[in-house]
Coordinates of C-alpha atoms in Angstrom, one line a residue:
M1 CA 120.7 80.7 81.7
L2 CA 118.2 82.0 84.4
D3 CA 120.1 80.7 87.4
F4 CA 120.1 84.1 88.9
I5 CA 116.3 83.6 89.3
Y6 CA 116.2 79.9 90.0
Y7 CA 118.7 79.9 92.9
P8 CA 117.1 82.7 94.9
V9 CA 113.7 81.1 94.5
S10 CA 115.2 77.7 95.6
W11 CA 116.8 79.3 98.7
I12 CA 113.5 80.9 99.9
L13 CA 111.6 77.7 99.2
W14 CA 114.3 75.6 101.0
F15 CA 114.2 78.0 104.0
W16 CA 110.4 77.7 104.5
H17 CA 110.5 73.9 104.0
R18 CA 113.0 73.7 106.8
V19 CA 110.9 75.9 109.1
F20 CA 107.7 74.0 108.6
G21 CA 109.5 70.7 108.5
F22 CA 110.2 71.0 112.2
A23 CA 106.5 71.2 112.9
F24 CA 104.9 68.8 110.4
G25 CA 107.8 66.6 109.1
A26 CA 110.0 67.1 106.0
D27 CA 108.0 64.6 103.9
N28 CA 104.6 66.0 104.8
G29 CA 102.6 67.5 101.9
L30 CA 101.4 70.4 104.1
T31 CA 105.0 71.3 104.8
W32 CA 105.8 71.7 101.1
A33 CA 102.5 73.5 100.5
L34 CA 103.1 76.0 103.2
A35 CA 106.7 76.5 101.9
V36 CA 105.2 77.5 98.6
V37 CA 102.6 79.8 100.2
F38 CA 105.2 81.6 102.4
L39 CA 107.4 81.9 99.4
V40 CA 104.6 84.1 97.9
F41 CA 104.2 86.0 101.2
T42 CA 108.0 86.7 101.3
L43 CA 108.0 88.1 97.8
R44 CA 104.9 90.2 98.4
L45 CA 106.3 91.6 101.7
V46 CA 109.4 92.7 99.8
L47 CA 107.2 94.3 97.2
Y48 CA 104.9 96.0 99.7
K49 CA 106.3 99.6 99.3
P50 CA 106.4 99.3 95.4
F51 CA 102.8 98.1 95.6
V52 CA 101.8 101.2 97.7
K53 CA 103.5 103.4 95.1
Q54 CA 101.7 101.5 92.4
V55 CA 98.4 102.3 94.0
R56 CA 99.2 106.0 94.5
T57 CA 100.4 106.2 90.9
T58 CA 97.2 104.6 89.6
K59 CA 95.1 107.1 91.6
Q60 CA 97.2 110.0 90.4
M61 CA 96.8 108.8 86.8
Q62 CA 93.1 108.8 87.3
E63 CA 93.2 112.4 88.7
L64 CA 95.3 113.5 85.7
Q65 CA 92.9 112.0 83.1
P66 CA 91.1 115.3 82.3
Q67 CA 94.5 117.0 81.6
I68 CA 95.7 114.0 79.6
K69 CA 92.6 114.1 77.5
E70 CA 92.9 117.8 76.9
L71 CA 96.5 117.3 75.7
Q72 CA 95.5 114.5 73.4
K73 CA 92.8 116.6 71.9
K74 CA 95.0 119.7 71.6
Y75 CA 98.0 117.8 70.0
K76 CA 96.1 115.1 68.2
N77 CA 97.9 116.0 64.9
D78 CA 101.3 116.4 66.5
R79 CA 102.4 113.2 68.3
Q80 CA 105.9 114.4 69.1
K81 CA 104.6 117.6 70.7
M82 CA 102.0 115.6 72.6
A83 CA 104.7 113.2 73.9
V84 CA 106.8 116.2 75.1
E85 CA 103.8 117.8 76.8
M86 CA 102.8 114.5 78.4
Q87 CA 106.4 114.1 79.8
K88 CA 106.2 117.6 81.2
L89 CA 102.8 117.0 82.8
Q90 CA 104.2 113.8 84.4
K91 CA 107.3 115.6 85.6
D92 CA 105.4 118.5 87.1
N93 CA 103.1 116.2 89.0
G94 CA 105.9 113.7 90.1
F95 CA 104.1 111.0 88.1
N96 CA 106.1 107.8 87.2
P97 CA 104.2 105.3 85.0
L98 CA 106.8 102.7 85.6
M99 CA 105.8 102.4 89.3
G100 CA 102.4 101.2 88.2
C101 CA 103.9 98.2 86.5
L102 CA 106.9 97.4 88.8
P103 CA 105.1 95.0 91.3
I104 CA 103.6 93.0 88.5
L105 CA 106.8 92.8 86.5
A106 CA 108.7 91.7 89.6
Q107 CA 106.4 88.8 90.1
V108 CA 106.8 87.4 86.6
P109 CA 110.4 86.1 87.1
V110 CA 109.5 84.6 90.5
F111 CA 106.5 82.8 88.9
L112 CA 108.7 81.4 86.1
G113 CA 111.5 80.5 88.5
L114 CA 109.1 78.6 90.9
F115 CA 107.5 76.8 87.9
H116 CA 111.0 75.7 86.7
V117 CA 112.2 74.6 90.1
L118 CA 109.0 72.6 90.8
R119 CA 109.2 71.0 87.4
S120 CA 112.9 70.1 88.1
F121 CA 111.9 67.8 91.0
N122 CA 110.7 65.4 88.3
R123 CA 113.0 65.4 85.3
T124 CA 111.8 62.2 83.8
G125 CA 110.0 63.8 80.9
H126 CA 111.3 64.8 77.5
G127 CA 109.6 68.2 77.0
L128 CA 110.9 71.7 77.6
G129 CA 113.2 71.9 80.6
Q130 CA 113.2 68.1 81.1
L131 CA 116.2 65.9 81.0
G132 CA 114.7 62.5 80.3
M133 CA 116.1 60.9 83.4
T134 CA 115.1 57.6 84.8
P135 CA 113.1 57.6 88.1
E136 CA 116.3 56.4 89.9
Q137 CA 118.5 59.0 88.4
N138 CA 116.0 61.7 89.1
A139 CA 115.6 60.7 92.8
N140 CA 119.4 60.8 93.3
T141 CA 120.1 64.1 91.6
A142 CA 120.1 67.4 93.4
N143 CA 117.8 70.2 92.3
Y144 CA 119.6 73.6 92.6
V145 CA 119.9 74.1 96.4
F146 CA 117.9 71.0 97.2
S147 CA 119.8 67.9 97.9
A148 CA 118.9 64.4 96.6
T149 CA 117.3 63.7 100.0
D150 CA 115.1 66.8 99.6
V151 CA 114.1 65.6 96.1
Q152 CA 113.0 62.3 97.5
S153 CA 111.1 64.1 100.3
F154 CA 109.3 66.2 97.7
L155 CA 108.4 63.1 95.6
S156 CA 106.9 61.6 98.8
A157 CA 104.8 64.7 99.7
R158 CA 101.1 64.4 99.1
I159 CA 98.0 66.6 99.5
F160 CA 94.9 64.4 99.7
G161 CA 96.8 61.7 97.8
A162 CA 98.2 64.0 95.0
P163 CA 101.8 65.1 94.6
I164 CA 102.1 68.9 94.6
S165 CA 104.4 68.8 91.6
A166 CA 101.9 66.8 89.5
F167 CA 99.3 68.3 87.2
I168 CA 96.1 66.9 85.5
T169 CA 97.8 66.5 82.1
T170 CA 101.0 64.9 83.5
P171 CA 102.1 62.2 81.1
V172 CA 101.9 58.6 82.5
N173 CA 105.6 58.0 82.1
E174 CA 106.4 61.0 84.3
L175 CA 104.1 59.8 87.0
Q176 CA 106.4 56.7 87.4
A177 CA 108.9 59.0 89.2
F178 CA 106.6 58.8 92.2
A179 CA 106.3 55.0 92.2
S180 CA 108.9 54.4 94.9
Y181 CA 107.8 57.3 97.0
G182 CA 104.2 56.8 97.9
G183 CA 103.0 55.0 94.7
V184 CA 101.9 56.2 91.3
P185 CA 99.1 58.8 91.8
S186 CA 96.0 58.5 89.7
K187 CA 94.8 61.3 87.4
L188 CA 91.5 61.3 89.4
S189 CA 93.3 62.1 92.7
I190 CA 95.3 64.9 91.0
A191 CA 92.1 66.3 89.4
L192 CA 90.2 66.3 92.8
V193 CA 92.8 68.6 94.2
A194 CA 93.7 70.7 91.2
I195 CA 90.1 71.5 90.0
P196 CA 89.0 73.2 93.3
L197 CA 92.2 75.1 93.3
M198 CA 91.6 76.2 89.7
V199 CA 88.1 77.4 90.6
I200 CA 89.3 79.3 93.7
A201 CA 92.2 80.9 91.8
G202 CA 89.8 82.0 89.0
L203 CA 87.3 83.5 91.4
A204 CA 90.0 85.2 93.4
T205 CA 91.4 86.7 90.3
H206 CA 88.0 88.0 89.3
F207 CA 87.1 89.5 92.6
N208 CA 90.5 91.2 92.9
A209 CA 89.9 92.8 89.5
R210 CA 86.4 93.8 90.5
A211 CA 87.6 95.5 93.6
S212 CA 90.2 97.4 91.6
V213 CA 87.6 98.5 88.9
A214 CA 85.2 99.6 91.6
R215 CA 87.8 102.1 92.9
Q216 CA 88.3 103.7 89.5
T217 CA 86.9 107.2 88.8
P218 CA 84.2 107.5 86.1
E219 CA 86.6 109.4 83.9
A220 CA 89.2 106.7 84.1
A221 CA 86.7 103.9 83.5
A222 CA 85.5 105.8 80.4
N223 CA 89.0 105.7 78.8
P224 CA 88.9 103.1 76.0
Q225 CA 92.2 101.6 77.0
A226 CA 91.2 101.3 80.7
A227 CA 87.9 99.8 79.7
M228 CA 89.6 97.1 77.6
M229 CA 92.1 96.3 80.5
N230 CA 89.1 96.1 82.9
K231 CA 87.4 93.5 80.7
L232 CA 90.6 91.5 80.4
A233 CA 91.2 91.6 84.2
L234 CA 87.5 90.8 85.0
W235 CA 86.9 87.9 82.6
V236 CA 89.9 86.9 80.4
F237 CA 92.5 86.4 83.1
P238 CA 90.2 84.3 85.4
L239 CA 89.2 82.3 82.4
G240 CA 92.9 81.8 81.5
V241 CA 93.4 80.3 85.0
L242 CA 90.7 77.8 84.4
V243 CA 91.9 76.9 80.9
G244 CA 95.6 76.7 81.8
G245 CA 95.0 75.0 85.2
P246 CA 95.2 71.5 83.8
F247 CA 98.8 72.2 82.6
L248 CA 100.0 73.8 85.9
P249 CA 101.4 71.8 88.9
I250 CA 99.3 71.9 92.0
A251 CA 102.0 73.9 93.7
I252 CA 101.7 76.6 91.1
L253 CA 97.9 76.7 91.7
L254 CA 98.7 77.1 95.4
Y255 CA 101.0 80.0 94.5
W256 CA 98.2 81.6 92.4
V257 CA 95.6 81.2 95.2
S258 CA 97.9 82.5 98.0
N259 CA 99.0 85.4 95.8
N260 CA 95.4 86.5 95.2
I261 CA 94.5 86.2 98.8
W262 CA 97.5 88.4 99.8
T263 CA 96.5 90.9 97.1
Y264 CA 92.9 91.1 98.2
G265 CA 93.9 91.8 101.9
Q266 CA 96.7 94.2 100.9
Q267 CA 94.4 96.2 98.7
H268 CA 91.9 96.7 101.5
L269 CA 94.7 97.7 103.9
V270 CA 96.3 100.2 101.6
F271 CA 93.1 101.7 100.2
G272 CA 91.8 102.0 103.8
R273 CA 94.9 103.9 104.9
M274 CA 94.6 106.2 101.9
A275 CA 91.0 106.9 102.6
K276 CA 91.9 107.8 106.2
E277 CA 94.7 110.1 104.9
E278 CA 92.3 111.9 102.6
E279 CA 89.7 112.2 105.4
A280 CA 92.4 113.7 107.8
K281 CA 93.4 116.2 105.1
K282 CA 89.7 117.3 104.6
Q283 CA 89.3 117.6 108.4
A284 CA 92.4 119.7 108.7
K285 CA 91.1 122.0 106.0
L286 CA 87.8 122.4 107.7
E287 CA 89.5 123.2 111.0
Q288 CA 91.7 125.7 109.4
R289 CA 88.7 127.4 107.7
A290 CA 86.8 127.4 111.0
Q291 CA 89.8 129.1 112.8
N292 CA 90.0 131.8 110.1
A293 CA 86.2 132.5 110.2
P294 CA 84.9 135.3 112.5
K295 CA 83.3 134.2 115.8
P296 CA 79.5 134.3 116.1
G297 CA 78.4 137.9 117.1
A298 CA 81.8 139.4 116.4
K299 CA 82.1 142.5 114.2
P300 CA 84.1 141.7 111.0
V301 CA 87.5 143.3 111.0
N302 CA 88.2 145.7 108.1
V303 CA 91.5 144.4 106.7
K304 CA 91.8 147.2 104.2
K305 CA 94.7 149.5 105.1
K306 CA 94.5 153.3 105.0
P307 CA 96.7 155.2 102.7
A308 CA 100.1 156.1 104.1
S309 CA 99.4 159.9 104.0
A310 CA 96.0 159.5 105.7
A311 CA 97.5 157.3 108.4
A312 CA 100.3 159.8 108.9
A313 CA 97.8 162.7 109.2
D314 CA 95.7 160.8 111.7
A315 CA 98.8 159.9 113.7
G316 CA 99.9 163.6 113.6
S317 CA 96.5 164.9 114.7
D318 CA 96.3 162.4 117.5
E319 CA 99.8 163.4 118.6
D320 CA 98.9 167.1 118.6
T321 CA 95.8 166.5 120.5
A322 CA 97.6 164.4 123.1
V323 CA 100.3 167.2 123.5
A324 CA 97.7 169.9 123.9
S325 CA 95.7 167.9 126.4
T326 CA 98.9 167.5 128.4
N327 CA 99.7 171.2 128.4
G328 CA 96.1 172.1 129.2
T329 CA 95.8 174.4 126.1
A330 CA 93.8 172.2 123.9
K331 CA 91.6 174.1 121.5
P332 CA 88.4 173.0 119.9
S333 CA 88.5 172.2 116.3
K334 CA 87.2 174.7 113.7
Q335 CA 84.1 172.6 113.0
A336 CA 83.3 172.5 116.7
A337 CA 83.9 176.2 117.1
A338 CA 81.7 177.0 114.2
Q339 CA 78.9 175.0 115.5
R340 CA 78.9 176.8 118.9
R341 CA 77.3 180.1 119.8
P342 CA 79.1 182.7 122.0
A343 CA 77.1 181.5 124.9
G344 CA 78.5 178.0 124.4
Q345 CA 75.3 176.5 123.0
K346 CA 75.2 174.5 119.8
R347 CA 73.7 176.2 116.8
P348 CA 70.6 174.5 115.4
G349 CA 71.5 172.2 112.5
N350 CA 68.8 173.7 110.3
R351 CA 69.9 177.3 110.7
G352 CA 69.2 179.4 107.6
R353 CA 66.8 176.9 106.1
A354 CA 63.7 178.9 107.2
N355 CA 65.1 182.1 105.6
Q356 CA 65.8 180.2 102.4
K357 CA 62.2 179.0 102.4
R358 CA 60.9 182.5 102.8
K359 CA 63.0 183.8 99.9
R360 CA 61.6 181.0 97.8

């Protein structure tokens, strides 16, 4: 039914098993463990650009929170109108909420596909997805792209004495599938490997969530929905790893740990680049402002333009003066002529004021 998921996951896992098999051997537990880890890295590398868009979408959503709250308050009694205005706000700002969920949604089928493929290396059980095979039938039946030889190699692989497809609550009858390929593992050996991985996976989930919450703006963190999701990410999800760990194969726990390690490093890389971009934009604005500002000691330039008539009159008078000067017939202006005596001396500026005082 979900072969379109199981086969691609099988091919990627098969490829990395072949790569590391050349270095460590096909039956080595480290080979299979690294194949699972690099399956995760391959997926996350493909989803790198959607992850960057998710981060930018989340940041943009935080910046739009004041406007979203204003719309919710304005149209609290008209949900249809509020939905229309919200879509308009998202369209005007190029905001796509789906991009915030795409990386997480894309990982879900891979997780389910890997879980099924790993469980299918041991089909001796009778539960969901099991075929009730005998150990001999299971060891001689291919598993998607893996041949029967690959299945036997997987059953032989051990990490500190524990098969990577085993889990703490594995039924005893299913453990018999490993009898001819390294012996039946004990529950203690499985628990000694699984429990540390469960703790590391839970802590990694918590610290990844803490790093994400720390980058939220106060307005976004105050949102009731965001506050609830923060609590789930900080406490419920890590606790879910600890509670569900005994029912998960060791390989799935390896998947969870490596996925969180990648996420932690990727977050620091992406947020670091975004911080540098914002700093570069601020610096560019400051430089632009500094270029537009007047230099120290320089007289500010009056950018106000004169009226067209005044500018034309000034231009005309300047032109007349220039022509007159050229012909040698320039005449003094009326004001200048009025202020000069016949002898060519300037009249006193307070002429007539004394006579006015005498009259008073």
